[in-house]
């Protein structure tokens, strides 16, 4: 199984005063088919990687205006992985579509 990365632009949430985990945690439009493969969630702030979390559990919002959006629970990823991803920052940043706050990549893409 390939280790998939979920890439998120979190600058709006950070501007609201949220911390890295809270800003990255949810609520995102993520494909149900990808949830089993996403191992790491990467937060970008203004084009720079500022946080990386290892997802341990995914949930789906069942009601309200965010119904169907996904959130994760997890822990901070290793410093080694964080550094590795930062060295591939430009390559990962190109994964985002125009104006889209969500993108995907594989760890193997940066090796």
mmCIF file of C-alpha atoms in Angstrom:
data_model
loop_
_atom_site.group_PDB
_atom_site.id
_atom_site.type_symbol
_atom_site.label_atom_id
_atom_site.label_comp_id
_atom_site.label_asym_id
_atom_site.label_seq_id
_atom_site.Cartn_x
_atom_site.Cartn_y
_atom_site.Cartn_z
ATOM 1 C CA UNK A 1 0.000 0.000 0.000
ATOM 2 C CA UNK A 2 1.322 3.414 -0.930
ATOM 3 C CA UNK A 3 1.459 5.994 1.825
ATOM 4 C CA UNK A 4 -0.688 8.865 0.701
ATOM 5 C CA UNK A 5 -0.384 12.459 1.851
ATOM 6 C CA UNK A 6 -3.327 14.797 2.262
ATOM 7 C CA UNK A 7 -2.117 18.343 1.581
ATOM 8 C CA UNK A 8 -4.129 21.207 3.068
ATOM 9 C CA UNK A 9 -3.926 24.995 2.841
ATOM 10 C CA UNK A 10 -4.606 26.146 6.395
ATOM 11 C CA UNK A 11 -3.699 29.844 6.320
ATOM 12 C CA UNK A 12 -7.322 31.015 6.774
ATOM 13 C CA UNK A 13 -7.766 28.937 9.928
ATOM 14 C CA UNK A 14 -4.413 30.139 11.274
ATOM 15 C CA UNK A 15 -5.489 33.725 10.637
ATOM 16 C CA UNK A 16 -8.563 32.993 12.806
ATOM 17 C CA UNK A 17 -6.197 32.128 15.667
ATOM 18 C CA UNK A 18 -6.406 28.334 15.454
ATOM 19 C CA UNK A 19 -3.348 26.243 16.255
ATOM 20 C CA UNK A 20 -1.788 23.880 13.714
ATOM 21 C CA UNK A 21 -3.668 20.755 14.811
ATOM 22 C CA UNK A 22 -7.031 22.505 15.053
ATOM 23 C CA UNK A 23 -6.513 24.180 11.666
ATOM 24 C CA UNK A 24 -5.549 20.892 10.009
ATOM 25 C CA UNK A 25 -7.921 18.516 11.863
ATOM 26 C CA UNK A 26 -11.056 19.168 9.765
ATOM 27 C CA UNK A 27 -13.579 19.695 8.199
ATOM 28 C CA UNK A 28 -12.493 18.816 4.675
ATOM 29 C CA UNK A 29 -14.053 17.584 1.435
ATOM 30 C CA UNK A 30 -12.040 14.394 1.024
ATOM 31 C CA UNK A 31 -12.929 11.400 -1.137
ATOM 32 C CA UNK A 32 -14.212 8.428 0.884
ATOM 33 C CA UNK A 33 -12.121 6.172 -1.366
ATOM 34 C CA UNK A 34 -8.908 7.818 -0.165
ATOM 35 C CA UNK A 35 -9.464 7.650 3.591
ATOM 36 C CA UNK A 36 -7.930 4.183 3.968
ATOM 37 C CA UNK A 37 -4.747 5.311 2.195
ATOM 38 C CA UNK A 38 -4.077 8.704 3.778
ATOM 39 C CA UNK A 39 -1.290 8.199 6.283
ATOM 40 C CA UNK A 40 -0.169 11.796 6.785
ATOM 41 C CA UNK A 41 -1.824 15.206 6.725
ATOM 42 C CA UNK A 42 0.363 18.163 5.738
ATOM 43 C CA UNK A 43 -0.542 21.769 6.554
ATOM 44 C CA UNK A 44 0.617 24.605 4.286
ATOM 45 C CA UNK A 45 0.634 28.247 5.331
ATOM 46 C CA UNK A 46 1.285 30.697 2.486
ATOM 47 C CA UNK A 47 3.220 28.122 0.453
ATOM 48 C CA UNK A 48 5.301 26.742 3.336
ATOM 49 C CA UNK A 49 4.843 23.451 5.165
ATOM 50 C CA UNK A 50 4.198 24.285 8.808
ATOM 51 C CA UNK A 51 2.926 20.983 10.232
ATOM 52 C CA UNK A 52 2.628 17.270 9.520
ATOM 53 C CA UNK A 53 0.356 14.858 11.380
ATOM 54 C CA UNK A 54 0.011 11.097 11.181
ATOM 55 C CA UNK A 55 -3.681 10.235 10.954
ATOM 56 C CA UNK A 56 -4.854 7.520 13.341
ATOM 57 C CA UNK A 57 -8.607 7.729 12.709
ATOM 58 C CA UNK A 58 -10.972 9.389 10.241
ATOM 59 C CA UNK A 59 -14.502 10.541 10.936
ATOM 60 C CA UNK A 60 -17.361 11.847 8.831
ATOM 61 C CA UNK A 61 -19.596 14.690 9.956
ATOM 62 C CA UNK A 62 -23.146 13.342 10.013
ATOM 63 C CA UNK A 63 -25.239 16.517 10.230
ATOM 64 C CA UNK A 64 -25.250 20.276 9.877
ATOM 65 C CA UNK A 65 -23.796 22.464 7.165
ATOM 66 C CA UNK A 66 -20.558 20.419 7.061
ATOM 67 C CA UNK A 67 -22.382 17.088 6.634
ATOM 68 C CA UNK A 68 -20.256 14.644 4.659
ATOM 69 C CA UNK A 69 -16.975 16.448 5.311
ATOM 70 C CA UNK A 70 -14.125 14.512 6.909
ATOM 71 C CA UNK A 71 -11.910 15.111 9.922
ATOM 72 C CA UNK A 72 -9.015 13.162 11.360
ATOM 73 C CA UNK A 73 -7.532 12.417 14.725
ATOM 74 C CA UNK A 74 -3.806 11.949 14.887
ATOM 75 C CA UNK A 75 -0.435 12.753 16.297
ATOM 76 C CA UNK A 76 2.472 14.877 15.197
ATOM 77 C CA UNK A 77 4.646 13.135 12.608
ATOM 78 C CA UNK A 78 8.360 12.596 13.062
ATOM 79 C CA UNK A 79 10.838 15.428 12.643
ATOM 80 C CA UNK A 80 12.565 13.363 9.939
ATOM 81 C CA UNK A 81 9.388 13.184 7.843
ATOM 82 C CA UNK A 82 8.685 16.883 8.436
ATOM 83 C CA UNK A 83 12.168 17.769 7.155
ATOM 84 C CA UNK A 84 11.845 15.419 4.187
ATOM 85 C CA UNK A 85 8.548 17.011 3.176
ATOM 86 C CA UNK A 86 9.924 20.531 3.628
ATOM 87 C CA UNK A 87 12.739 19.696 1.213
ATOM 88 C CA UNK A 88 10.073 18.769 -1.384
ATOM 89 C CA UNK A 89 7.840 21.745 -0.581
ATOM 90 C CA UNK A 90 7.801 23.268 -4.078
ATOM 91 C CA UNK A 91 6.988 19.945 -5.712
ATOM 92 C CA UNK A 92 4.144 19.322 -3.263
ATOM 93 C CA UNK A 93 2.789 22.851 -3.648
ATOM 94 C CA UNK A 94 2.305 22.207 -7.379
ATOM 95 C CA UNK A 95 -0.206 19.461 -6.502
ATOM 96 C CA UNK A 96 -2.832 22.060 -5.583
ATOM 97 C CA UNK A 97 -5.344 23.073 -8.240
ATOM 98 C CA UNK A 98 -6.287 26.683 -8.735
ATOM 99 C CA UNK A 99 -7.916 27.884 -5.519
ATOM 100 C CA UNK A 100 -8.374 24.375 -4.119
ATOM 101 C CA UNK A 101 -7.352 24.004 -0.451
ATOM 102 C CA UNK A 102 -7.039 20.194 -0.725
ATOM 103 C CA UNK A 103 -4.555 18.111 -2.731
ATOM 104 C CA UNK A 104 -3.044 14.638 -2.628
ATOM 105 C CA UNK A 105 0.427 13.164 -3.117
ATOM 106 C CA UNK A 106 2.311 9.961 -2.391
ATOM 107 C CA UNK A 107 5.432 9.758 -0.248
ATOM 108 C CA UNK A 108 7.041 7.954 -3.173
ATOM 109 C CA UNK A 109 6.486 11.137 -5.274
ATOM 110 C CA UNK A 110 9.101 12.968 -3.214
ATOM 111 C CA UNK A 111 11.734 10.266 -2.878
#
